[in-house]
CSV table of C-alpha atoms and ligand atoms in Angstrom, one decimal:
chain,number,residue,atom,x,y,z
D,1,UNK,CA,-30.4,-36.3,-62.0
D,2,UNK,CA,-33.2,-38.8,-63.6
D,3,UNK,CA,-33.6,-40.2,-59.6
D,4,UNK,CA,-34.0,-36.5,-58.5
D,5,UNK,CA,-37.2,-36.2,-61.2
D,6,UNK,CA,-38.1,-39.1,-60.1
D,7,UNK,CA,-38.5,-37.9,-56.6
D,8,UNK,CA,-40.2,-34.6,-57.1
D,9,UNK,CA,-42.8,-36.1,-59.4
D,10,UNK,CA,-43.4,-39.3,-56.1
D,11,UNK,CA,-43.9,-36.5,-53.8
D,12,UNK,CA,-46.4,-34.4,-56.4
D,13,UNK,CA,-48.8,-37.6,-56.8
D,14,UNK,CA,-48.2,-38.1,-53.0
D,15,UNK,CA,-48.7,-34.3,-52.6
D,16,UNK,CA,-51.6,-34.8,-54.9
D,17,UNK,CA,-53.4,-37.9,-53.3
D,18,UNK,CA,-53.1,-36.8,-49.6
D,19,UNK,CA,-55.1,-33.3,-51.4
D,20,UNK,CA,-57.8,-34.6,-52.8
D,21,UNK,CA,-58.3,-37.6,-49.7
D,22,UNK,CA,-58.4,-36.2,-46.5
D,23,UNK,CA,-62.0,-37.6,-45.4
D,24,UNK,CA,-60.4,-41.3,-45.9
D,25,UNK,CA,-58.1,-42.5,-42.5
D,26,UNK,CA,-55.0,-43.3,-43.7
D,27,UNK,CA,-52.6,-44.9,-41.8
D,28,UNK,CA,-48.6,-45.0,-42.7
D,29,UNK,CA,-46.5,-47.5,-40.7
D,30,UNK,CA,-42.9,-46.7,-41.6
D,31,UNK,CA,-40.2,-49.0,-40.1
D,32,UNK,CA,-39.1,-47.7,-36.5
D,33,UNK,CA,-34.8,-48.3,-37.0
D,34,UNK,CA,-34.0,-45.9,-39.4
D,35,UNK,CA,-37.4,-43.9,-39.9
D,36,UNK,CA,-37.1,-41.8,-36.8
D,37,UNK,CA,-34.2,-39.9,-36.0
D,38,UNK,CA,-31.8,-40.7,-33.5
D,39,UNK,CA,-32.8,-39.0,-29.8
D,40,UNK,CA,-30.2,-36.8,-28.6
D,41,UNK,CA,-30.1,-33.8,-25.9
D,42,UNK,CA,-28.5,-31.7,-28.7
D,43,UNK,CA,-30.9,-29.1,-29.3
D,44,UNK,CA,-31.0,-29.6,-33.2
D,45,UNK,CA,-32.3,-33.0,-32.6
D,46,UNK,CA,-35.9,-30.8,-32.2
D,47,UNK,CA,-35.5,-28.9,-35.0
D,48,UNK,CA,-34.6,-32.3,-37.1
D,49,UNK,CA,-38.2,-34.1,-36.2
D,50,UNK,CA,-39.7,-30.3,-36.5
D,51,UNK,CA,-38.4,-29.4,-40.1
D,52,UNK,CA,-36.9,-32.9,-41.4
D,53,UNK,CA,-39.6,-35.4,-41.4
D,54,UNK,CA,-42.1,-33.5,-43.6
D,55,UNK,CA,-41.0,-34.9,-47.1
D,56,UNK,CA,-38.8,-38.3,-45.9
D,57,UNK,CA,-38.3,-39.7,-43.3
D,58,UNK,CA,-34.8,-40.3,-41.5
D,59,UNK,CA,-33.9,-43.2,-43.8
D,60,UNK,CA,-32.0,-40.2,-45.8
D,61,UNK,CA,-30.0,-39.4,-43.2
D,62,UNK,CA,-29.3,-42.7,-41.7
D,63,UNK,CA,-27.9,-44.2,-45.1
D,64,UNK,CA,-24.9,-41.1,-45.7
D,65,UNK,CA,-21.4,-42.5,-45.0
D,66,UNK,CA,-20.8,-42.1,-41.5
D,67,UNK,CA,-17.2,-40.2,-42.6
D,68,UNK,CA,-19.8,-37.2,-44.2
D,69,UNK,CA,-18.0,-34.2,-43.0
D,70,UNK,CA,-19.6,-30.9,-41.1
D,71,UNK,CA,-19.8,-29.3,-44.6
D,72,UNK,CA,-21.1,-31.9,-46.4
D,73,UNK,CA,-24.4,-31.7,-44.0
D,74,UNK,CA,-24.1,-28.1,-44.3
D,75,UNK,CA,-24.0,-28.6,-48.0
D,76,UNK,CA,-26.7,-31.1,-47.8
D,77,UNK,CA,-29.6,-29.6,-45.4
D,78,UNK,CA,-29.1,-25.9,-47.6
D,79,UNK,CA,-30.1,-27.8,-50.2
D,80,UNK,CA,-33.0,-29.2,-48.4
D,81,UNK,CA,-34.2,-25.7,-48.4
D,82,UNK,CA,-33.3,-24.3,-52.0
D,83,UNK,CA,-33.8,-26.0,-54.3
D,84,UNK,CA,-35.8,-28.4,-52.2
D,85,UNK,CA,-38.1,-25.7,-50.4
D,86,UNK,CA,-37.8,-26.7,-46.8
D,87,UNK,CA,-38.7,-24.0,-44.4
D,88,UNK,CA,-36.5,-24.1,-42.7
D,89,UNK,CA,-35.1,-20.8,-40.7
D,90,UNK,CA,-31.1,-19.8,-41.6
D,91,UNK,CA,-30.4,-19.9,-37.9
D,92,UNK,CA,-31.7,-22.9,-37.7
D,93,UNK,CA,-29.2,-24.7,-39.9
D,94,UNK,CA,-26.0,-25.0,-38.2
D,95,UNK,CA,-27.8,-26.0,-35.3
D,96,UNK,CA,-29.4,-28.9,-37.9
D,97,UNK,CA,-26.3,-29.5,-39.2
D,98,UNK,CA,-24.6,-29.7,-35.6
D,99,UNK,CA,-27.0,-32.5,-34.5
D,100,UNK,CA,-26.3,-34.3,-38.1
D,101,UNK,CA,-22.7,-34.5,-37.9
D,102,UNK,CA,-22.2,-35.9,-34.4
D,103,UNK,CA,-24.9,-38.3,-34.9
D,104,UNK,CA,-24.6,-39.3,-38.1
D,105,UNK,CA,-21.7,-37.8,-39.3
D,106,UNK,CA,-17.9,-37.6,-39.3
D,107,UNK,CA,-18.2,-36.5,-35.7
D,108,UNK,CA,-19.8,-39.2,-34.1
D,109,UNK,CA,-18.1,-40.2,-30.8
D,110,UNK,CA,-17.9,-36.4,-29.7
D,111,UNK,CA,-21.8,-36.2,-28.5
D,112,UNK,CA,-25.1,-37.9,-29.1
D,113,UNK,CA,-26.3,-41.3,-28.7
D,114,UNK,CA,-24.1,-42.8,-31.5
D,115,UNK,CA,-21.0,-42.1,-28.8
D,116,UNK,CA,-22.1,-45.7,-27.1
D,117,UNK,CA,-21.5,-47.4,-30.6
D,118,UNK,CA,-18.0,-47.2,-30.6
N,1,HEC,C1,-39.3,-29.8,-48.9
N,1,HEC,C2,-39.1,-31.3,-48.8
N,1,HEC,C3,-37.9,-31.7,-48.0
N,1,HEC,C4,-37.6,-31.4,-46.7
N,1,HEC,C5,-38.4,-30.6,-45.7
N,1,HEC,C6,-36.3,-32.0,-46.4
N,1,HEC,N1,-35.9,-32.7,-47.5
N,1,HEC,FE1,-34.3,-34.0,-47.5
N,1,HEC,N2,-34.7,-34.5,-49.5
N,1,HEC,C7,-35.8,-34.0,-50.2
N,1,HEC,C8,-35.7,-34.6,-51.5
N,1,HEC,C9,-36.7,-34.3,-52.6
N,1,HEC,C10,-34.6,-35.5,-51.5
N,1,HEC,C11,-34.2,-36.4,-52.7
N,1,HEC,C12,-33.1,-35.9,-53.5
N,1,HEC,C13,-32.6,-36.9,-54.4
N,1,HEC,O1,-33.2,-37.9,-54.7
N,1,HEC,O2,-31.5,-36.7,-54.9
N,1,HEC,C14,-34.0,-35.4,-50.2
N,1,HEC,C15,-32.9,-36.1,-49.9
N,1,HEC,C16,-32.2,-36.0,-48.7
N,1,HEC,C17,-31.0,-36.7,-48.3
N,1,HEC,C18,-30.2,-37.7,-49.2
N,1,HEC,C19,-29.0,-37.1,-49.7
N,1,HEC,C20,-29.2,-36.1,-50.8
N,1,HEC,O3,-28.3,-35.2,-50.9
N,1,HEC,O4,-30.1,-36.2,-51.6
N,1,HEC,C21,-30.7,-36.3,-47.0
N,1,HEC,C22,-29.5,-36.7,-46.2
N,1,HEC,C23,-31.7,-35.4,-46.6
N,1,HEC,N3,-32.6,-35.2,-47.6
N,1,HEC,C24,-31.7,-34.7,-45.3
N,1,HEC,C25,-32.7,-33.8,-44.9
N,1,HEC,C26,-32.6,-33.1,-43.7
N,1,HEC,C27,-31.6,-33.3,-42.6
N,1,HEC,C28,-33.7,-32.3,-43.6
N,1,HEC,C29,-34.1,-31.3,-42.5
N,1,HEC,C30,-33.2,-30.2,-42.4
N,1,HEC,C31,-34.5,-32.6,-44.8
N,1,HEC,N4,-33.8,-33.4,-45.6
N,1,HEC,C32,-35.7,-31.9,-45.1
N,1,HEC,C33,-36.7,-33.1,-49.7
N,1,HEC,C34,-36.8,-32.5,-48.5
């Protein structure tokens, strides 16, 4: 809960700051491994950069226990969107969720890049 407050009020200043400094160039490296999401042909590897890169980067995704279950990402990206407020579209999400599991999640091995790993 307390890291959760912690959060929203990191992204307000950041939310803040990038508000009241857009004539300044401001350059954000982020480290490549697990800042980027993992490339995949399965089509909700495009809505992932499209909807889940806006507030964190992949790092969030890439640190869940790889035995997360399909409803555990379900579970988590919903959230993403209420309380969270990602726009995200309702038939987007179990084509998200989809992508998540089989690269990140419990399904890994069945699709995706992640199938090489094992
Ligand atoms: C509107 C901003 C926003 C967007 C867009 C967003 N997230 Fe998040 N996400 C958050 C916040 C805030 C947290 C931190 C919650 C915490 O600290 O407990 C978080 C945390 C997470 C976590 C860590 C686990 C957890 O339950 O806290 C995962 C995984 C995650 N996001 C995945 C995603 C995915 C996948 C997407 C795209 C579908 C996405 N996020 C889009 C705001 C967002």
């Amino acid at each position: 809960m307390k890291r959760k407050n912690q959060m929203r009020s990191a992204l307000a200043a950041v939310v803040a700051f990038a508000a009241t400094s857009s004539a300044m160039a401001l350059e954000i490296k982020l480290p490549q491994e697990t800042a980027m999401y993992k490339p995949s042909s399965l089509p909700g590897y495009a809505l992932a950069l499209q909807n889940c890169m806006t507030c964190h980067s992949a790092q969030y995704v890439s640190t869940q226990p790889a035995s997360s279950p399909r409803k555990y990402w379900e579970a988590t990206v919903k959230k993403m969107k209420t309380p969270f407020g990602a726009p995200l579209k309702d038939e987007d999400i179990p084509v998200i969720v989809d992508y998540l599991v089989k690269t990140y999640g419990a399904e890994r091995g069945e699709a995706g890049p992640s199938a090489a790993r094992k």
